[in-house]
Amino acid sequence: MRKILTTLLFTLMPLLLSAQENLAINSLFHGRLGKNNVSETIIKGEKVEEYGLDLYHSLSTRQPALAAKMSRAVLEDAAKATSKEVKYDGDKLYYAFISIRDPRYNSYRHILYLNNMLKGGKDIILIFMEGDANVQQVKKMLKK
């Protein structure tokens, strides 16, 4: 059983690593921000397929020192966006919702960034989603 799980992990890992390929936010995922006060979630399969997604990958942290690194990567990817909403609190990025059409797979890549710490909250959230769902469908899903 252990051998099967190990083989499966090594088979799927390139797919997960390539999901954010060619995006600046790729440097933040897969434990690269550290383990302390950073939570990472990956959801694939049936749980996201009903929303028109192939992948949901999120980061959440309570480390304010990571905000600059995260927001820099998000803004770099925003330059490639086919659709974007960006809001600042003073000179700091508070919110970004970015969509990038991926013509290679005829799909969308969505990035959501929210720095709740700027409004008295306790965390910073970064979500990457990939699939057939367009901007309106993803926004509808996020409101649920």
mmCIF file with all atom_site columns, C-alpha atoms in Angstrom, residues 31-113:
data_model
loop_
_atom_site.group_PDB
_atom_site.id
_atom_site.type_symbol
_atom_site.label_atom_id
_atom_site.label_alt_id
_atom_site.label_comp_id
_atom_site.label_asym_id
_atom_site.label_entity_id
_atom_site.label_seq_id
_atom_site.pdbx_PDB_ins_code
_atom_site.Cartn_x
_atom_site.Cartn_y
_atom_site.Cartn_z
_atom_site.occupancy
_atom_site.B_iso_or_equiv
_atom_site.pdbx_formal_charge
_atom_site.auth_seq_id
_atom_site.auth_comp_id
_atom_site.auth_asym_id
_atom_site.auth_atom_id
_atom_site.pdbx_PDB_model_num
ATOM 1  C CA . GLY A 1 31  ? 5.646   24.762 1.284   1.00 0.00 ? 31  GLY A CA 1
ATOM 2  C CA . ARG A 1 32  ? 7.911   27.489 -0.075  1.00 0.00 ? 32  ARG A CA 1
ATOM 3  C CA . LEU A 1 33  ? 6.536   30.077 2.375   1.00 0.00 ? 33  LEU A CA 1
ATOM 4  C CA . GLY A 1 34  ? 7.466   27.876 5.308   1.00 0.00 ? 34  GLY A CA 1
ATOM 5  C CA . LYS A 1 35  ? 5.438   25.777 7.705   1.00 0.00 ? 35  LYS A CA 1
ATOM 6  C CA . ASN A 1 36  ? 4.981   28.142 10.664  1.00 0.00 ? 36  ASN A CA 1
ATOM 7  C CA . ASN A 1 37  ? 1.570   29.798 10.606  1.00 0.00 ? 37  ASN A CA 1
ATOM 8  C CA . VAL A 1 38  ? 1.064   28.910 6.940   1.00 0.00 ? 38  VAL A CA 1
ATOM 9  C CA . SER A 1 39  ? -1.770  26.617 5.914   1.00 0.00 ? 39  SER A CA 1
ATOM 10 C CA . GLU A 1 40  ? -1.921  25.136 2.421   1.00 0.00 ? 40  GLU A CA 1
ATOM 11 C CA . THR A 1 41  ? -4.898  23.311 0.918   1.00 0.00 ? 41  THR A CA 1
ATOM 12 C CA . ILE A 1 42  ? -5.160  21.478 -2.402  1.00 0.00 ? 42  ILE A CA 1
ATOM 13 C CA . ILE A 1 43  ? -8.508  20.198 -3.666  1.00 0.00 ? 43  ILE A CA 1
ATOM 14 C CA . LYS A 1 44  ? -8.958  18.290 -6.923  1.00 0.00 ? 44  LYS A CA 1
ATOM 15 C CA . GLY A 1 45  ? -11.583 15.971 -8.315  1.00 0.00 ? 45  GLY A CA 1
ATOM 16 C CA . GLU A 1 46  ? -15.300 15.782 -7.604  1.00 0.00 ? 46  GLU A CA 1
ATOM 17 C CA . LYS A 1 47  ? -15.312 18.431 -4.884  1.00 0.00 ? 47  LYS A CA 1
ATOM 18 C CA . VAL A 1 48  ? -14.288 21.158 -7.345  1.00 0.00 ? 48  VAL A CA 1
ATOM 19 C CA . GLU A 1 49  ? -15.496 19.704 -10.641 1.00 0.00 ? 49  GLU A CA 1
ATOM 20 C CA . GLU A 1 50  ? -19.065 20.716 -9.814  1.00 0.00 ? 50  GLU A CA 1
ATOM 21 C CA . TYR A 1 51  ? -17.830 24.337 -9.914  1.00 0.00 ? 51  TYR A CA 1
ATOM 22 C CA . GLY A 1 52  ? -16.105 23.930 -13.281 1.00 0.00 ? 52  GLY A CA 1
ATOM 23 C CA . LEU A 1 53  ? -12.656 23.703 -11.699 1.00 0.00 ? 53  LEU A CA 1
ATOM 24 C CA . ASP A 1 54  ? -9.868  21.182 -11.988 1.00 0.00 ? 54  ASP A CA 1
ATOM 25 C CA . LEU A 1 55  ? -7.837  22.562 -9.102  1.00 0.00 ? 55  LEU A CA 1
ATOM 26 C CA . TYR A 1 56  ? -8.326  24.713 -6.008  1.00 0.00 ? 56  TYR A CA 1
ATOM 27 C CA . HIS A 1 57  ? -5.065  25.566 -4.229  1.00 0.00 ? 57  HIS A CA 1
ATOM 28 C CA . SER A 1 58  ? -5.003  27.967 -1.305  1.00 0.00 ? 58  SER A CA 1
ATOM 29 C CA . LEU A 1 59  ? -2.586  29.491 1.168   1.00 0.00 ? 59  LEU A CA 1
ATOM 30 C CA . SER A 1 60  ? -3.493  31.181 4.403   1.00 0.00 ? 60  SER A CA 1
ATOM 31 C CA . THR A 1 61  ? -1.038  32.812 6.765   1.00 0.00 ? 61  THR A CA 1
ATOM 32 C CA . ARG A 1 62  ? -0.993  34.879 9.921   1.00 0.00 ? 62  ARG A CA 1
ATOM 33 C CA . GLN A 1 63  ? 2.465   36.248 9.222   1.00 0.00 ? 63  GLN A CA 1
ATOM 34 C CA . PRO A 1 64  ? 2.229   39.928 8.217   1.00 0.00 ? 64  PRO A CA 1
ATOM 35 C CA . ALA A 1 65  ? 5.855   39.797 7.041   1.00 0.00 ? 65  ALA A CA 1
ATOM 36 C CA . LEU A 1 66  ? 4.755   37.591 4.107   1.00 0.00 ? 66  LEU A CA 1
ATOM 37 C CA . ALA A 1 67  ? 2.277   40.157 2.763   1.00 0.00 ? 67  ALA A CA 1
ATOM 38 C CA . ALA A 1 68  ? 4.853   42.042 0.686   1.00 0.00 ? 68  ALA A CA 1
ATOM 39 C CA . LYS A 1 69  ? 6.194   38.880 -0.965  1.00 0.00 ? 69  LYS A CA 1
ATOM 40 C CA . MET A 1 70  ? 2.689   37.592 -1.694  1.00 0.00 ? 70  MET A CA 1
ATOM 41 C CA . SER A 1 71  ? 1.339   40.880 -3.031  1.00 0.00 ? 71  SER A CA 1
ATOM 42 C CA . ARG A 1 72  ? 4.405   41.377 -5.286  1.00 0.00 ? 72  ARG A CA 1
ATOM 43 C CA . ALA A 1 73  ? 3.811   37.980 -6.914  1.00 0.00 ? 73  ALA A CA 1
ATOM 44 C CA . VAL A 1 74  ? 0.080   38.660 -7.320  1.00 0.00 ? 74  VAL A CA 1
ATOM 45 C CA . LEU A 1 75  ? 0.696   42.052 -8.936  1.00 0.00 ? 75  LEU A CA 1
ATOM 46 C CA . GLU A 1 76  ? 3.277   40.541 -11.281 1.00 0.00 ? 76  GLU A CA 1
ATOM 47 C CA . ASP A 1 77  ? 0.667   38.028 -12.442 1.00 0.00 ? 77  ASP A CA 1
ATOM 48 C CA . ALA A 1 78  ? -1.930  40.792 -12.737 1.00 0.00 ? 78  ALA A CA 1
ATOM 49 C CA . ALA A 1 79  ? 0.077   42.138 -15.674 1.00 0.00 ? 79  ALA A CA 1
ATOM 50 C CA . LYS A 1 80  ? -0.938  38.980 -17.618 1.00 0.00 ? 80  LYS A CA 1
ATOM 51 C CA . ALA A 1 81  ? -4.607  39.202 -16.636 1.00 0.00 ? 81  ALA A CA 1
ATOM 52 C CA . THR A 1 82  ? -7.475  39.200 -19.077 1.00 0.00 ? 82  THR A CA 1
ATOM 53 C CA . SER A 1 83  ? -9.693  40.396 -16.217 1.00 0.00 ? 83  SER A CA 1
ATOM 54 C CA . LYS A 1 84  ? -8.719  41.951 -12.889 1.00 0.00 ? 84  LYS A CA 1
ATOM 55 C CA . GLU A 1 85  ? -10.038 43.807 -9.880  1.00 0.00 ? 85  GLU A CA 1
ATOM 56 C CA . VAL A 1 86  ? -7.472  45.347 -7.544  1.00 0.00 ? 86  VAL A CA 1
ATOM 57 C CA . LYS A 1 87  ? -8.045  47.341 -4.351  1.00 0.00 ? 87  LYS A CA 1
ATOM 58 C CA . TYR A 1 88  ? -5.517  49.022 -2.103  1.00 0.00 ? 88  TYR A CA 1
ATOM 59 C CA . ASP A 1 89  ? -5.536  50.198 1.480   1.00 0.00 ? 89  ASP A CA 1
ATOM 60 C CA . GLY A 1 90  ? -3.155  53.120 1.328   1.00 0.00 ? 90  GLY A CA 1
ATOM 61 C CA . ASP A 1 91  ? -0.134  51.836 -0.566  1.00 0.00 ? 91  ASP A CA 1
ATOM 62 C CA . LYS A 1 92  ? -0.682  48.158 0.345   1.00 0.00 ? 92  LYS A CA 1
ATOM 63 C CA . LEU A 1 93  ? -2.542  45.626 -1.765  1.00 0.00 ? 93  LEU A CA 1
ATOM 64 C CA . TYR A 1 94  ? -5.736  44.692 0.056   1.00 0.00 ? 94  TYR A CA 1
ATOM 65 C CA . TYR A 1 95  ? -7.665  42.662 -2.555  1.00 0.00 ? 95  TYR A CA 1
ATOM 66 C CA . ALA A 1 96  ? -7.057  41.269 -6.018  1.00 0.00 ? 96  ALA A CA 1
ATOM 67 C CA . PHE A 1 97  ? -9.145  39.002 -8.207  1.00 0.00 ? 97  PHE A CA 1
ATOM 68 C CA . ILE A 1 98  ? -7.283  38.115 -11.375 1.00 0.00 ? 98  ILE A CA 1
ATOM 69 C CA . SER A 1 99  ? -8.283  35.878 -14.278 1.00 0.00 ? 99  SER A CA 1
ATOM 70 C CA . ILE A 1 100 ? -5.937  34.712 -16.979 1.00 0.00 ? 100 ILE A CA 1
ATOM 71 C CA . ARG A 1 101 ? -7.168  32.847 -20.031 1.00 0.00 ? 101 ARG A CA 1
ATOM 72 C CA . ASP A 1 102 ? -4.918  29.857 -20.716 1.00 0.00 ? 102 ASP A CA 1
ATOM 73 C CA . PRO A 1 103 ? -5.190  29.206 -24.471 1.00 0.00 ? 103 PRO A CA 1
ATOM 74 C CA . ARG A 1 104 ? -3.018  26.070 -24.256 1.00 0.00 ? 104 ARG A CA 1
ATOM 75 C CA . TYR A 1 105 ? -5.807  24.202 -22.463 1.00 0.00 ? 105 TYR A CA 1
ATOM 76 C CA . ASN A 1 106 ? -8.753  26.448 -23.341 1.00 0.00 ? 106 ASN A CA 1
ATOM 77 C CA . SER A 1 107 ? -9.270  27.092 -19.624 1.00 0.00 ? 107 SER A CA 1
ATOM 78 C CA . TYR A 1 108 ? -8.995  29.845 -17.030 1.00 0.00 ? 108 TYR A CA 1
ATOM 79 C CA . ARG A 1 109 ? -6.592  30.491 -14.189 1.00 0.00 ? 109 ARG A CA 1
ATOM 80 C CA . HIS A 1 110 ? -7.964  32.585 -11.330 1.00 0.00 ? 110 HIS A CA 1
ATOM 81 C CA . ILE A 1 111 ? -6.034  34.194 -8.489  1.00 0.00 ? 111 ILE A CA 1
ATOM 82 C CA . LEU A 1 112 ? -7.685  35.668 -5.411  1.00 0.00 ? 112 LEU A CA 1
ATOM 83 C CA . TYR A 1 113 ? -5.674  37.601 -2.833  1.00 0.00 ? 113 TYR A CA 1
#
